[in-house]
Amino acid sequence: MENEKKVCVTGAAGFLASWLVKRLLEEGYHVVGTVRESEETSHLWKLPGASERLELKSADLVTEGAFDDIVQGCHGVFHVAAAVSVIYKKDPQTEIVDPCLLGTLNVLNACKRSTTVKRVVCTSSVGAVRVRDGFKPNDVLDESMWYPLGKTLGEQAALEFGKDNGLDVITISPSLIVGELLSSSATTSTADIVRMLKGDKRWFDHGGYVHLDDVAQAHLLAYTNPNASGRYVCSAINMSAIELASFMSKRYPKLPIASTDEIEVVFPANFKGFSSRKLQDDLGLQFKSLEQMFDDCIASLDRKGLLT
Ligand SMILES: NC(=O)c1ccc[n+]([C@@H]2O[C@H](COP(=O)([O-])OP(=O)(O)OC[C@H]3O[C@@H](n4cnc5c(N)ncnc54)[C@H](OP(=O)(O)O)[C@@H]3O)[C@@H](O)[C@H]2O)c1
């Protein structure tokens, strides 16, 4: 069927979505990407195949009905966009949680109303898996908790929506994504890595790390494998912030990375790690190494002059 090769990617100009668009174009898909009006998109137009098979349309997650016309004609939708931020100006509910929860429902309602969409792959986060652990007595909670809340509610709503409406919805929950930045400026998530590389001493303990290309591959496998269903954790390496600092300061001695003695760990990961067994066993994903993640990431940041 012709439209099996036509898919929509929300938040197409973002860090992960740009790479997913790149991979989809390489695989011969026609991609309809959604962006916000003010977003920089030049990096997307430089991708091989973009001039022939990429369309960009403007849509905000919280504008009701904004995705209806966009997804019509697409066979699949990758819902990647989210307010990836722990910082808000006035109201965390409208700035962070609503785009995750109401935005997801807005996209899914558009898919349900369409006559063409057969499967939706939503990007969640291990933040939505970590929440299950609850909090320990000594944990200090701060404004960063709005983002995992949004992701948790968004993923839960997506899976329930799928069940209630007979829509095939799959979620992918990556840990910290590390890899090549395609856009010219650092997005929120890469900005965190840039801070670490520039010597910031406050390190969030992400607990797990995964290569950008592996996350894109997980989305592709979830989309194309007829047996894929439910949630998939996508995390290659379990590591504490101290272990990561030790690895990074040894491998990249020219960068001013804080030493293991200097770093202050924010939110220690009080669990053994993440398991991606389901993704590996059922969908056959093979993860790239920690070395490759950071080599690719640092080389791209360096090329763009973001480490000076
Ligand atoms: N990066 C990670 O380590 C990581 C780990 C786990 C899960 N994830 C998930 O992966 C997805 C992509 O994250 P990312 O790291 O690639 O972040 P990103 O670069 O900030 O991409 C997010 C995209 O969503 C867009 N967006 C935000 N609010 C929107 C709204 N109201 N309407 C329309 N678009 C909106 C952003 O546009 P603006 O630039 O205009 O804000 C941006 O293009 C997210 O769902 C995130 O939760 C990321």
XYZ file of C-alpha atoms and ligand atoms in Angstrom:
356
model
C 0.000 0.000 0.000
C 1.384 3.412 -0.997
C 0.761 5.188 2.314
C 2.551 2.474 4.334
C 5.689 4.443 3.557
C 4.159 7.760 4.702
C 4.620 8.578 8.371
C 4.335 11.588 10.664
C 6.977 12.599 13.237
C 5.932 15.170 15.848
C 8.503 17.649 17.151
C 10.612 16.865 14.066
C 13.272 19.527 14.689
C 14.186 18.167 18.150
C 17.299 16.167 19.056
C 15.816 12.660 18.854
C 13.163 13.382 16.220
C 15.699 14.904 13.782
C 17.707 11.685 13.920
C 14.564 9.606 13.529
C 13.605 11.684 10.464
C 17.109 11.042 9.070
C 16.732 7.280 9.579
C 13.213 7.214 8.120
C 14.338 9.110 5.008
C 17.241 6.650 4.632
C 14.709 3.802 4.779
C 12.693 5.356 1.943
C 9.787 6.757 3.969
C 7.887 9.902 3.071
C 7.997 11.933 6.302
C 5.545 14.592 7.430
C 7.269 16.365 10.318
C 5.558 18.768 12.685
C 7.442 21.755 14.102
C 6.649 24.878 16.048
C 6.559 28.096 14.053
C 9.759 29.624 15.422
C 11.886 26.450 15.240
C 15.118 26.159 13.294
C 14.692 23.519 10.582
C 17.673 24.031 8.253
C 19.367 20.840 9.563
C 16.345 18.806 8.446
C 16.441 20.175 4.905
C 20.090 19.100 4.610
C 19.217 15.420 5.202
C 19.575 13.084 2.196
C 16.141 12.562 0.645
C 14.617 15.605 2.377
C 13.970 17.633 -0.757
C 12.036 14.715 -2.279
C 10.321 13.094 0.723
C 10.110 15.525 3.665
C 7.229 17.891 4.380
C 7.177 20.148 7.436
C 3.954 21.411 8.956
C 3.401 23.733 11.850
C 1.502 22.423 14.896
C 1.479 23.046 18.628
C 0.731 20.072 20.871
C -1.876 21.865 22.945
C -3.879 23.328 20.060
C -6.867 21.056 19.838
C -7.346 19.500 16.416
C -3.973 20.817 15.158
C -2.861 17.339 14.049
C -6.096 16.186 12.364
C -5.223 17.233 8.811
C -1.542 16.457 9.312
C -1.852 12.743 10.181
C -4.586 12.051 7.636
C -2.867 10.127 4.829
C -0.096 8.817 7.097
C 0.079 5.119 7.871
C 2.059 5.574 11.065
C 2.786 8.308 13.591
C 5.864 8.748 15.767
C 4.834 11.047 18.586
C 8.167 12.361 19.869
C 7.431 15.986 20.811
C 7.290 16.949 24.473
C 8.231 19.870 26.678
C 11.619 18.430 27.666
C 12.442 20.806 30.462
C 12.769 21.030 34.197
C 12.556 24.818 34.008
C 9.319 26.725 33.736
C 8.446 30.405 33.707
C 5.180 30.559 35.635
C 3.093 27.419 35.635
C 4.567 23.879 35.385
C 1.138 22.411 34.644
C 0.560 24.377 31.455
C 4.216 24.586 30.423
C 5.366 20.984 31.068
C 2.569 18.592 32.042
C -0.139 19.695 29.585
C 2.036 19.358 26.446
C 2.930 15.809 27.592
C -0.541 14.679 28.595
C -3.031 16.798 26.618
C -0.596 16.946 23.684
C -0.401 13.139 23.537
C -4.188 12.843 23.651
C -4.507 15.526 20.990
C -2.190 13.575 18.657
C -3.916 10.254 19.444
C -7.377 11.714 18.833
C -6.170 12.917 15.433
C -4.905 9.371 14.710
C -8.222 7.866 15.781
C -10.186 10.278 13.566
C -7.943 9.560 10.568
C -8.818 6.800 8.154
C -5.202 5.854 7.498
C -3.145 5.635 10.729
C -2.509 2.034 11.729
C 0.133 2.300 14.449
C 1.411 5.029 16.782
C 4.805 4.868 18.491
C 5.037 7.322 21.396
C 8.323 8.373 22.999
C 8.085 8.122 26.751
C 11.024 8.153 29.196
C 12.545 5.969 31.886
C 11.416 8.849 34.097
C 7.998 7.229 33.760
C 9.502 3.895 34.878
C 11.487 5.387 37.780
C 8.384 7.004 39.263
C 7.117 3.553 40.251
C 9.910 3.307 42.825
C 8.465 6.173 44.808
C 10.802 8.370 46.795
C 13.142 7.627 49.676
C 12.986 9.608 52.943
C 16.142 11.586 52.150
C 15.219 12.492 48.584
C 14.975 16.183 47.953
C 12.180 16.939 45.515
C 12.438 20.001 43.338
C 10.799 21.505 40.260
C 12.428 18.876 38.000
C 9.704 16.450 39.064
C 7.134 18.046 36.756
C 8.786 16.551 33.674
C 8.676 12.894 34.887
C 5.125 13.527 36.034
C 4.171 14.734 32.560
C 5.894 11.774 30.898
C 4.272 9.291 33.294
C 0.777 10.680 32.749
C 1.379 10.945 28.993
C 2.503 7.329 28.639
C -0.267 5.965 30.834
C -2.884 7.960 28.881
C -1.417 6.807 25.551
C -1.602 3.110 26.422
C -5.116 3.451 27.864
C -6.258 5.429 24.833
C -4.963 2.671 22.590
C -6.876 -0.020 24.512
C -10.099 1.986 24.782
C -10.147 3.033 21.144
C -8.723 0.004 19.364
C -5.672 2.001 18.230
C -2.312 0.228 18.057
C -0.160 2.308 20.463
C 3.390 1.395 21.503
C 5.641 3.333 23.884
C 9.449 3.530 23.968
C 11.084 4.706 27.209
C 14.717 5.731 26.706
C 17.208 6.600 29.415
C 19.534 9.561 28.791
C 20.039 9.744 25.030
C 23.596 10.476 23.899
C 24.691 10.948 20.294
C 25.288 13.251 17.356
C 23.497 16.588 17.464
C 22.108 17.542 14.042
C 20.828 21.040 14.852
C 23.234 23.949 15.271
C 22.368 24.682 18.900
C 22.095 22.356 21.891
C 18.556 21.328 22.792
C 17.492 21.002 26.452
C 18.666 17.408 26.812
C 22.025 17.870 25.078
C 22.571 21.051 27.074
C 22.792 18.812 30.163
C 25.653 16.839 28.575
C 27.348 20.051 27.414
C 27.327 21.296 31.026
C 29.013 18.059 32.191
C 31.646 18.322 29.451
C 32.361 21.942 30.357
C 33.133 21.147 33.985
C 29.800 21.632 35.792
C 30.033 19.854 39.165
C 26.304 19.128 39.618
C 25.505 15.848 37.853
C 22.014 14.389 37.671
C 22.223 10.632 38.186
C 20.414 9.398 35.073
C 21.188 5.759 35.932
C 21.131 4.623 32.303
C 22.473 5.771 28.926
C 21.635 4.920 25.327
C 22.915 5.860 21.865
C 20.681 8.200 19.855
C 20.764 5.883 16.840
C 19.643 2.929 18.999
C 16.626 4.919 20.214
C 15.696 5.758 16.621
C 16.196 2.084 15.709
C 13.927 1.033 18.607
C 11.196 3.325 17.226
C 11.638 1.805 13.744
C 11.541 -1.767 15.066
C 8.463 -1.010 17.153
C 6.790 0.440 14.092
C 7.645 -2.306 11.639
C 7.473 -5.474 13.733
C 3.878 -6.766 13.572
C 4.287 -8.446 16.987
C 5.455 -5.315 18.813
C 3.125 -4.173 21.599
C 2.971 -2.280 24.886
C 5.941 -0.564 26.551
C 9.646 -0.938 25.822
C 12.474 0.326 28.019
C 15.386 1.467 25.839
C 18.605 1.780 27.828
C 21.978 0.281 26.889
C 24.210 0.867 29.918
C 23.498 1.062 33.627
C 25.964 3.350 35.358
C 26.114 5.669 38.345
C 27.048 9.325 37.908
C 30.360 8.627 39.701
C 31.175 5.751 37.309
C 30.301 7.956 34.341
C 32.494 10.798 35.622
C 35.371 8.342 36.018
C 34.886 6.972 32.473
C 34.585 10.409 30.915
C 37.484 12.100 32.650
C 39.775 9.204 31.612
C 38.548 8.976 27.982
C 38.419 12.729 27.283
C 41.354 14.156 29.295
C 41.473 17.366 27.232
C 37.972 18.378 28.362
C 37.517 20.077 31.758
C 35.212 17.303 33.068
C 34.816 17.336 36.873
C 36.596 14.485 38.663
C 34.778 11.841 40.704
C 35.810 13.693 43.892
C 34.447 16.981 42.651
C 31.000 16.058 41.380
C 27.871 16.594 43.419
C 25.324 13.924 42.511
C 21.769 15.168 42.149
C 19.054 12.543 42.648
C 21.167 9.397 43.149
C 19.681 6.465 41.232
C 18.610 4.203 44.104
C 17.975 1.143 41.973
C 20.068 -1.489 40.201
C 19.423 -0.270 36.700
C 17.075 -0.506 33.737
C 16.387 -3.679 31.794
C 15.814 -3.537 28.038
C 15.460 -7.299 27.757
C 12.031 -7.073 26.114
C 13.380 -4.778 23.402
C 16.429 -6.977 22.858
C 14.697 -10.356 22.966
C 11.423 -9.535 21.216
C 12.525 -6.898 18.708
C 16.204 -7.866 18.353
C 17.809 -4.514 19.150
C 21.581 -4.621 19.677
C 22.969 -1.665 21.580
C 26.016 0.427 20.728
C 28.727 1.018 23.326
C 29.144 3.829 25.854
C 32.336 4.828 24.007
C 30.457 5.231 20.727
C 27.687 7.293 22.380
C 30.053 9.865 23.820
C 32.564 9.831 20.925
C 29.737 10.651 18.470
C 28.197 13.221 20.794
C 31.436 15.038 21.616
C 32.643 15.068 17.983
C 29.391 16.732 16.864
C 29.419 19.286 19.703
C 33.037 20.084 18.909
C 32.300 20.536 15.170
C 29.535 22.997 16.066
C 31.785 24.923 18.442
C 29.543 24.185 21.418
C 32.360 23.067 23.738
C 34.286 26.338 23.812
N 16.920 13.348 25.330
C 16.782 12.400 26.245
O 17.752 12.031 26.923
C 15.444 11.755 26.437
C 15.372 10.658 27.322
C 14.151 10.031 27.490
C 13.042 10.440 26.777
N 13.148 11.499 25.931
C 11.939 11.885 25.169
O 12.305 11.957 23.800
C 11.510 12.942 23.149
C 12.412 13.914 22.409
O 13.278 14.550 23.340
P 14.543 15.385 22.861
O 15.627 15.109 23.815
O 14.766 15.194 21.426
O 14.052 16.874 23.178
P 13.971 18.172 22.273
O 15.170 18.278 21.416
O 13.663 19.300 23.193
O 12.721 17.849 21.345
C 11.397 18.033 21.745
C 10.641 18.682 20.616
O 9.271 18.858 21.024
C 8.884 20.170 20.698
N 7.827 20.707 21.554
C 7.881 21.035 22.852
N 6.717 21.529 23.273
C 5.902 21.532 22.186
C 4.576 21.951 21.952
N 3.823 22.487 22.925
N 4.067 21.793 20.722
C 4.811 21.279 19.708
N 6.079 20.879 19.868
C 6.617 21.007 21.081
C 10.142 20.993 20.876
O 10.008 22.240 20.231
P 10.763 23.541 20.814
O 12.217 23.330 20.512
O 10.134 24.668 20.076
O 10.488 23.564 22.286
C 11.187 20.078 20.265
O 11.264 20.221 18.870
C 10.645 13.584 24.230
O 9.382 12.955 24.235
C 11.398 13.256 25.504
O 10.546 13.245 26.624
C 14.325 12.168 25.735
